[in-house]
Amino acid sequence: MLSFQLIPLFFAFAAPLVSAGPPLFVRKYEGCDTSKAVMDLPPNQTTLVAPATAPLFVLLGVGVQNYTCSGTTFASIGAVASLFDISCLAGTSKFASIQNTAFNVWDHVPSSVPSTAIGPLVGAPYLDGFHYFVTSPLRHGYLAQMGFHLYRVAGDLASQVFRIDTVNGQPPTSCVAGSPPISVKYTSKYYLF
């Protein structure tokens, strides 16, 4: 079994700020059945092991993974994503491919459109919060694309977080030394246990 460095994941959940604009977060419906939200893990991998219980929440992440040019290859310098609650979509025809649908929209909107606008466009209107990675080297290749598992997550919301079904987010294979940092759009599902 492969050993991986635990990557700190921070969720920023906050109450809406009082402002003249619309609230940043929309209250989700409560009591959605997540028992049909089964993680679609490839059968040939042994790194990720799904818990035997149903997830507490399933979220759609829409964001960017950031890279800097280190020598002639890109190195991760973090990621940021908006998290939309898709727990109520479990068991529907939209659930299996919502990350693909969201990426198709996210990849084709102008750069001025924030990630917070994508959820409502794909049937996931409930923005639950944000996540970001602190600067830390990430795995590259197949396992980074497939997903990761965090355990002993700080806080009371969940003790384990799985990111799977990631679409895009990988940098080009090479870069020219001195190139500016880049942001690569991605979408993914986050299962919270």
mmCIF file of N, CA and C in Angstrom, residues 73-159:
data_model
loop_
_atom_site.group_PDB
_atom_site.id
_atom_site.type_symbol
_atom_site.label_atom_id
_atom_site.label_comp_id
_atom_site.label_asym_id
_atom_site.label_seq_id
_atom_site.Cartn_x
_atom_site.Cartn_y
_atom_site.Cartn_z
ATOM 1 N N THR A 73 9.233 21.927 -14.635
ATOM 2 C CA THR A 73 7.959 21.262 -14.359
ATOM 3 C C THR A 73 7.140 22.105 -13.397
ATOM 4 N N PHE A 74 5.827 21.912 -13.440
ATOM 5 C CA PHE A 74 4.940 22.642 -12.545
ATOM 6 C C PHE A 74 4.890 21.962 -11.182
ATOM 7 N N ALA A 75 4.800 22.767 -10.129
ATOM 8 C CA ALA A 75 4.658 22.280 -8.758
ATOM 9 C C ALA A 75 3.418 22.932 -8.157
ATOM 10 N N SER A 76 2.672 22.155 -7.379
ATOM 11 C CA SER A 76 1.446 22.667 -6.773
ATOM 12 C C SER A 76 1.746 23.739 -5.731
ATOM 13 N N ILE A 77 0.948 24.788 -5.748
ATOM 14 C CA ILE A 77 1.028 25.816 -4.698
ATOM 15 C C ILE A 77 -0.337 26.015 -4.051
ATOM 16 N N GLY A 78 -1.231 25.028 -4.221
ATOM 17 C CA GLY A 78 -2.514 25.085 -3.538
ATOM 18 C C GLY A 78 -3.696 24.999 -4.479
ATOM 19 N N ALA A 79 -4.877 25.060 -3.875
ATOM 20 C CA ALA A 79 -6.130 24.988 -4.624
ATOM 21 C C ALA A 79 -7.214 25.701 -3.836
ATOM 22 N N VAL A 80 -8.224 26.163 -4.545
ATOM 23 C CA VAL A 80 -9.371 26.838 -3.938
ATOM 24 C C VAL A 80 -10.618 26.353 -4.668
ATOM 25 N N ALA A 81 -11.700 26.086 -3.926
ATOM 26 C CA ALA A 81 -12.942 25.660 -4.577
ATOM 27 C C ALA A 81 -14.156 26.114 -3.786
ATOM 28 N N SER A 82 -15.236 26.351 -4.504
ATOM 29 C CA SER A 82 -16.555 26.565 -3.905
ATOM 30 C C SER A 82 -17.184 25.188 -3.735
ATOM 31 N N LEU A 83 -17.858 24.966 -2.606
ATOM 32 C CA LEU A 83 -18.454 23.661 -2.313
ATOM 33 C C LEU A 83 -19.972 23.773 -2.286
ATOM 34 N N PHE A 84 -20.624 23.016 -3.159
ATOM 35 C CA PHE A 84 -22.078 23.028 -3.271
ATOM 36 C C PHE A 84 -22.629 21.696 -2.780
ATOM 37 N N ASP A 85 -23.694 21.739 -1.985
ATOM 38 C CA ASP A 85 -24.290 20.524 -1.449
ATOM 39 C C ASP A 85 -25.058 19.799 -2.551
ATOM 40 N N ILE A 86 -24.656 18.564 -2.820
ATOM 41 C CA ILE A 86 -25.365 17.731 -3.795
ATOM 42 C C ILE A 86 -25.914 16.469 -3.129
ATOM 43 N N SER A 87 -26.016 16.482 -1.806
ATOM 44 C CA SER A 87 -26.517 15.322 -1.068
ATOM 45 C C SER A 87 -27.896 14.894 -1.554
ATOM 46 N N CYS A 88 -28.762 15.858 -1.857
ATOM 47 C CA CYS A 88 -30.132 15.539 -2.277
ATOM 48 C C CYS A 88 -30.201 15.003 -3.705
ATOM 49 N N LEU A 89 -29.100 15.088 -4.439
ATOM 50 C CA LEU A 89 -29.082 14.550 -5.799
ATOM 51 C C LEU A 89 -28.697 13.076 -5.837
ATOM 52 N N ALA A 90 -28.235 12.530 -4.710
ATOM 53 C CA ALA A 90 -27.861 11.109 -4.661
ATOM 54 C C ALA A 90 -29.058 10.265 -5.073
ATOM 55 N N GLY A 91 -28.820 9.313 -5.955
ATOM 56 C CA GLY A 91 -29.898 8.450 -6.425
ATOM 57 C C GLY A 91 -30.633 8.993 -7.643
ATOM 58 N N THR A 92 -30.272 10.202 -8.096
ATOM 59 C CA THR A 92 -30.897 10.764 -9.299
ATOM 60 C C THR A 92 -29.973 10.558 -10.498
ATOM 61 N N SER A 93 -30.512 10.783 -11.681
ATOM 62 C CA SER A 93 -29.708 10.611 -12.893
ATOM 63 C C SER A 93 -28.599 11.655 -13.001
ATOM 64 N N LYS A 94 -28.728 12.789 -12.332
ATOM 65 C CA LYS A 94 -27.707 13.849 -12.384
ATOM 66 C C LYS A 94 -26.458 13.518 -11.571
ATOM 67 N N PHE A 95 -26.615 12.718 -10.518
ATOM 68 C CA PHE A 95 -25.554 12.549 -9.530
ATOM 69 C C PHE A 95 -24.252 11.992 -10.108
ATOM 70 N N ALA A 96 -24.332 10.937 -10.893
ATOM 71 C CA ALA A 96 -23.115 10.261 -11.368
ATOM 72 C C ALA A 96 -22.216 11.168 -12.194
ATOM 73 N N SER A 97 -22.807 12.086 -12.947
ATOM 74 C CA SER A 97 -22.003 12.895 -13.868
ATOM 75 C C SER A 97 -22.016 14.388 -13.556
ATOM 76 N N ILE A 98 -22.494 14.785 -12.392
ATOM 77 C CA ILE A 98 -22.594 16.227 -12.127
ATOM 78 C C ILE A 98 -21.238 16.926 -12.175
ATOM 79 N N GLN A 99 -20.162 16.232 -11.795
ATOM 80 C CA GLN A 99 -18.839 16.849 -11.863
ATOM 81 C C GLN A 99 -18.434 17.117 -13.314
ATOM 82 N N ASN A 100 -18.853 16.256 -14.239
ATOM 83 C CA ASN A 100 -18.579 16.468 -15.666
ATOM 84 C C ASN A 100 -19.414 17.622 -16.218
ATOM 85 N N THR A 101 -20.686 17.643 -15.846
ATOM 86 C CA THR A 101 -21.571 18.731 -16.272
ATOM 87 C C THR A 101 -21.052 20.063 -15.757
ATOM 88 N N ALA A 102 -20.676 20.092 -14.486
ATOM 89 C CA ALA A 102 -20.171 21.330 -13.880
ATOM 90 C C ALA A 102 -18.878 21.776 -14.554
ATOM 91 N N PHE A 103 -17.991 20.830 -14.853
ATOM 92 C CA PHE A 103 -16.746 21.226 -15.507
ATOM 93 C C PHE A 103 -17.011 21.797 -16.894
ATOM 94 N N ASN A 104 -17.924 21.193 -17.634
ATOM 95 C CA ASN A 104 -18.244 21.699 -18.965
ATOM 96 C C ASN A 104 -18.716 23.159 -18.889
ATOM 97 N N VAL A 105 -19.540 23.473 -17.908
ATOM 98 C CA VAL A 105 -19.996 24.859 -17.721
ATOM 99 C C VAL A 105 -18.832 25.731 -17.262
ATOM 100 N N TRP A 106 -18.110 25.300 -16.231
ATOM 101 C CA TRP A 106 -17.000 26.057 -15.637
ATOM 102 C C TRP A 106 -15.925 26.365 -16.676
ATOM 103 N N ASP A 107 -15.646 25.411 -17.536
ATOM 104 C CA ASP A 107 -14.593 25.573 -18.537
ATOM 105 C C ASP A 107 -14.985 26.538 -19.665
ATOM 106 N N HIS A 108 -16.283 26.783 -19.822
ATOM 107 C CA HIS A 108 -16.735 27.617 -20.939
ATOM 108 C C HIS A 108 -17.250 28.996 -20.536
ATOM 109 N N VAL A 109 -17.293 29.309 -19.261
ATOM 110 C CA VAL A 109 -17.724 30.653 -18.859
ATOM 111 C C VAL A 109 -16.527 31.597 -18.920
ATOM 112 N N PRO A 110 -16.771 32.890 -19.086
ATOM 113 C CA PRO A 110 -15.664 33.857 -19.073
ATOM 114 C C PRO A 110 -14.925 33.825 -17.733
ATOM 115 N N SER A 111 -13.668 34.216 -17.745
ATOM 116 C CA SER A 111 -12.856 34.202 -16.519
ATOM 117 C C SER A 111 -13.413 35.134 -15.448
ATOM 118 N N SER A 112 -14.283 36.057 -15.820
ATOM 119 C CA SER A 112 -14.880 36.969 -14.839
ATOM 120 C C SER A 112 -15.983 36.303 -14.016
ATOM 121 N N VAL A 113 -16.447 35.120 -14.425
ATOM 122 C CA VAL A 113 -17.498 34.406 -13.697
ATOM 123 C C VAL A 113 -16.848 33.614 -12.568
ATOM 124 N N PRO A 114 -17.249 33.877 -11.311
ATOM 125 C CA PRO A 114 -16.631 33.167 -10.185
ATOM 126 C C PRO A 114 -17.158 31.739 -10.048
ATOM 127 N N SER A 115 -16.389 30.907 -9.373
ATOM 128 C CA SER A 115 -16.804 29.517 -9.150
ATOM 129 C C SER A 115 -18.108 29.435 -8.362
ATOM 130 N N THR A 116 -18.407 30.444 -7.560
ATOM 131 C CA THR A 116 -19.642 30.454 -6.767
ATOM 132 C C THR A 116 -20.891 30.508 -7.638
ATOM 133 N N ALA A 117 -20.754 30.876 -8.904
ATOM 134 C CA ALA A 117 -21.902 30.980 -9.806
ATOM 135 C C ALA A 117 -22.228 29.666 -10.508
ATOM 136 N N ILE A 118 -21.353 28.680 -10.440
ATOM 137 C CA ILE A 118 -21.516 27.470 -11.249
ATOM 138 C C ILE A 118 -22.554 26.504 -10.679
ATOM 139 N N GLY A 119 -22.583 26.304 -9.380
ATOM 140 C CA GLY A 119 -23.526 25.362 -8.771
ATOM 141 C C GLY A 119 -24.964 25.553 -9.222
ATOM 142 N N PRO A 120 -25.512 26.768 -9.090
ATOM 143 C CA PRO A 120 -26.899 26.970 -9.513
ATOM 144 C C PRO A 120 -27.136 26.674 -10.998
ATOM 145 N N LEU A 121 -26.114 26.804 -11.815
ATOM 146 C CA LEU A 121 -26.258 26.545 -13.251
ATOM 147 C C LEU A 121 -26.355 25.057 -13.570
ATOM 148 N N VAL A 122 -25.959 24.195 -12.621
ATOM 149 C CA VAL A 122 -25.977 22.743 -12.862
ATOM 150 C C VAL A 122 -26.897 22.004 -11.894
ATOM 151 N N GLY A 123 -27.785 22.726 -11.234
ATOM 152 C CA GLY A 123 -28.741 22.089 -10.329
ATOM 153 C C GLY A 123 -28.243 21.868 -8.922
ATOM 154 N N ALA A 124 -27.212 22.600 -8.515
ATOM 155 C CA ALA A 124 -26.666 22.501 -7.152
ATOM 156 C C ALA A 124 -26.606 23.910 -6.548
ATOM 157 N N PRO A 125 -27.752 24.471 -6.157
ATOM 158 C CA PRO A 125 -27.792 25.879 -5.746
ATOM 159 C C PRO A 125 -27.290 26.176 -4.340
ATOM 160 N N TYR A 126 -27.020 25.159 -3.536
ATOM 161 C CA TYR A 126 -26.703 25.397 -2.130
ATOM 162 C C TYR A 126 -25.203 25.463 -1.888
ATOM 163 N N LEU A 127 -24.677 26.664 -1.793
ATOM 164 C CA LEU A 127 -23.257 26.887 -1.512
ATOM 165 C C LEU A 127 -23.034 26.689 -0.022
ATOM 166 N N ASP A 128 -22.315 25.625 0.331
ATOM 167 C CA ASP A 128 -22.067 25.318 1.742
ATOM 168 C C ASP A 128 -20.798 25.957 2.270
ATOM 169 N N GLY A 129 -19.881 26.321 1.412
ATOM 170 C CA GLY A 129 -18.638 26.919 1.892
ATOM 171 C C GLY A 129 -17.545 26.799 0.856
ATOM 172 N N PHE A 130 -16.313 26.858 1.341
ATOM 173 C CA PHE A 130 -15.144 26.832 0.475
ATOM 174 C C PHE A 130 -14.112 25.881 1.056
ATOM 175 N N HIS A 131 -13.205 25.451 0.235
ATOM 176 C CA HIS A 131 -12.060 24.710 0.747
ATOM 177 C C HIS A 131 -10.825 25.239 0.043
ATOM 178 N N TYR A 132 -9.711 25.084 0.711
ATOM 179 C CA TYR A 132 -8.440 25.419 0.084
ATOM 180 C C TYR A 132 -7.361 24.530 0.654
ATOM 181 N N PHE A 133 -6.332 24.312 -0.167
ATOM 182 C CA PHE A 133 -5.156 23.579 0.279
ATOM 183 C C PHE A 133 -4.107 24.594 0.660
ATOM 184 N N VAL A 134 -3.422 24.330 1.744
ATOM 185 C CA VAL A 134 -2.259 25.149 2.049
ATOM 186 C C VAL A 134 -1.147 24.691 1.121
ATOM 187 N N THR A 135 -0.169 25.558 0.907
ATOM 188 C CA THR A 135 0.932 25.213 0.018
ATOM 189 C C THR A 135 1.609 23.947 0.518
ATOM 190 N N SER A 136 1.610 22.941 -0.337
ATOM 191 C CA SER A 136 2.175 21.648 0.023
ATOM 192 C C SER A 136 2.298 20.839 -1.254
ATOM 193 N N PRO A 137 3.337 20.034 -1.392
ATOM 194 C CA PRO A 137 3.423 19.222 -2.603
ATOM 195 C C PRO A 137 2.290 18.212 -2.656
ATOM 196 N N LEU A 138 1.690 18.074 -3.815
ATOM 197 C CA LEU A 138 0.626 17.101 -4.024
ATOM 198 C C LEU A 138 1.165 15.938 -4.837
ATOM 199 N N ARG A 139 0.455 14.825 -4.789
ATOM 200 C CA ARG A 139 0.789 13.702 -5.650
ATOM 201 C C ARG A 139 0.517 14.115 -7.086
ATOM 202 N N HIS A 140 1.210 13.503 -7.987
ATOM 203 C CA HIS A 140 0.990 13.780 -9.402
ATOM 204 C C HIS A 140 0.509 12.516 -10.090
ATOM 205 N N GLY A 141 -0.029 12.653 -11.269
ATOM 206 C CA GLY A 141 -0.413 11.518 -12.084
ATOM 207 C C GLY A 141 -1.744 10.918 -11.704
ATOM 208 N N TYR A 142 -1.859 9.606 -11.907
ATOM 209 C CA TYR A 142 -3.120 8.889 -11.768
ATOM 210 C C TYR A 142 -3.763 9.082 -10.399
ATOM 211 N N LEU A 143 -3.018 8.894 -9.328
ATOM 212 C CA LEU A 143 -3.619 8.981 -8.002
ATOM 213 C C LEU A 143 -4.094 10.385 -7.668
ATOM 214 N N ALA A 144 -3.383 11.402 -8.112
ATOM 215 C CA ALA A 144 -3.826 12.774 -7.867
ATOM 216 C C ALA A 144 -5.116 13.048 -8.620
ATOM 217 N N GLN A 145 -5.254 12.497 -9.797
ATOM 218 C CA GLN A 145 -6.463 12.711 -10.589
ATOM 219 C C GLN A 145 -7.621 11.904 -10.020
ATOM 220 N N MET A 146 -7.338 10.680 -9.564
ATOM 221 C CA MET A 146 -8.386 9.798 -9.076
ATOM 222 C C MET A 146 -9.012 10.333 -7.802
ATOM 223 N N GLY A 147 -8.205 10.711 -6.837
ATOM 224 C CA GLY A 147 -8.777 11.201 -5.598
ATOM 225 C C GLY A 147 -7.821 11.094 -4.445
ATOM 226 N N PHE A 148 -8.292 11.524 -3.300
ATOM 227 C CA PHE A 148 -7.508 11.389 -2.088
ATOM 228 C C PHE A 148 -8.433 11.247 -0.902
ATOM 229 N N HIS A 149 -7.863 10.872 0.215
ATOM 230 C CA HIS A 149 -8.608 10.634 1.441
ATOM 231 C C HIS A 149 -7.902 11.346 2.577
ATOM 232 N N LEU A 150 -8.649 12.154 3.301
ATOM 233 C CA LEU A 150 -8.118 12.803 4.495
ATOM 234 C C LEU A 150 -8.830 12.217 5.698
ATOM 235 N N TYR A 151 -8.100 11.948 6.741
ATOM 236 C CA TYR A 151 -8.710 11.445 7.953
ATOM 237 C C TYR A 151 -8.228 12.285 9.122
ATOM 238 N N ARG A 152 -8.934 12.155 10.226
ATOM 239 C CA ARG A 152 -8.672 12.984 11.406
ATOM 240 C C ARG A 152 -8.757 14.465 11.038
ATOM 241 N N VAL A 153 -9.778 14.805 10.281
ATOM 242 C CA VAL A 153 -9.998 16.188 9.871
ATOM 243 C C VAL A 153 -10.382 17.001 11.097
ATOM 244 N N ALA A 154 -9.764 18.162 11.263
ATOM 245 C CA ALA A 154 -10.072 19.025 12.406
ATOM 246 C C ALA A 154 -11.492 19.557 12.283
ATOM 247 N N GLY A 155 -12.178 19.689 13.404
ATOM 248 C CA GLY A 155 -13.534 20.228 13.417
ATOM 249 C C GLY A 155 -14.545 19.147 13.731
ATOM 250 N N ASP A 156 -15.810 19.544 13.749
ATOM 251 C CA ASP A 156 -16.877 18.633 14.133
ATOM 252 C C ASP A 156 -17.761 18.182 12.975
ATOM 253 N N LEU A 157 -17.570 18.728 11.796
ATOM 254 C CA LEU A 157 -18.452 18.412 10.677
ATOM 255 C C LEU A 157 -18.259 16.979 10.185
ATOM 256 N N ALA A 158 -17.021 16.546 10.036
ATOM 257 C CA ALA A 158 -16.733 15.207 9.520
ATOM 258 C C ALA A 158 -15.370 14.768 10.020
ATOM 259 N N SER A 159 -15.163 13.457 10.098
ATOM 260 C CA SER A 159 -13.852 12.953 10.512
ATOM 261 C C SER A 159 -13.035 12.470 9.320
#
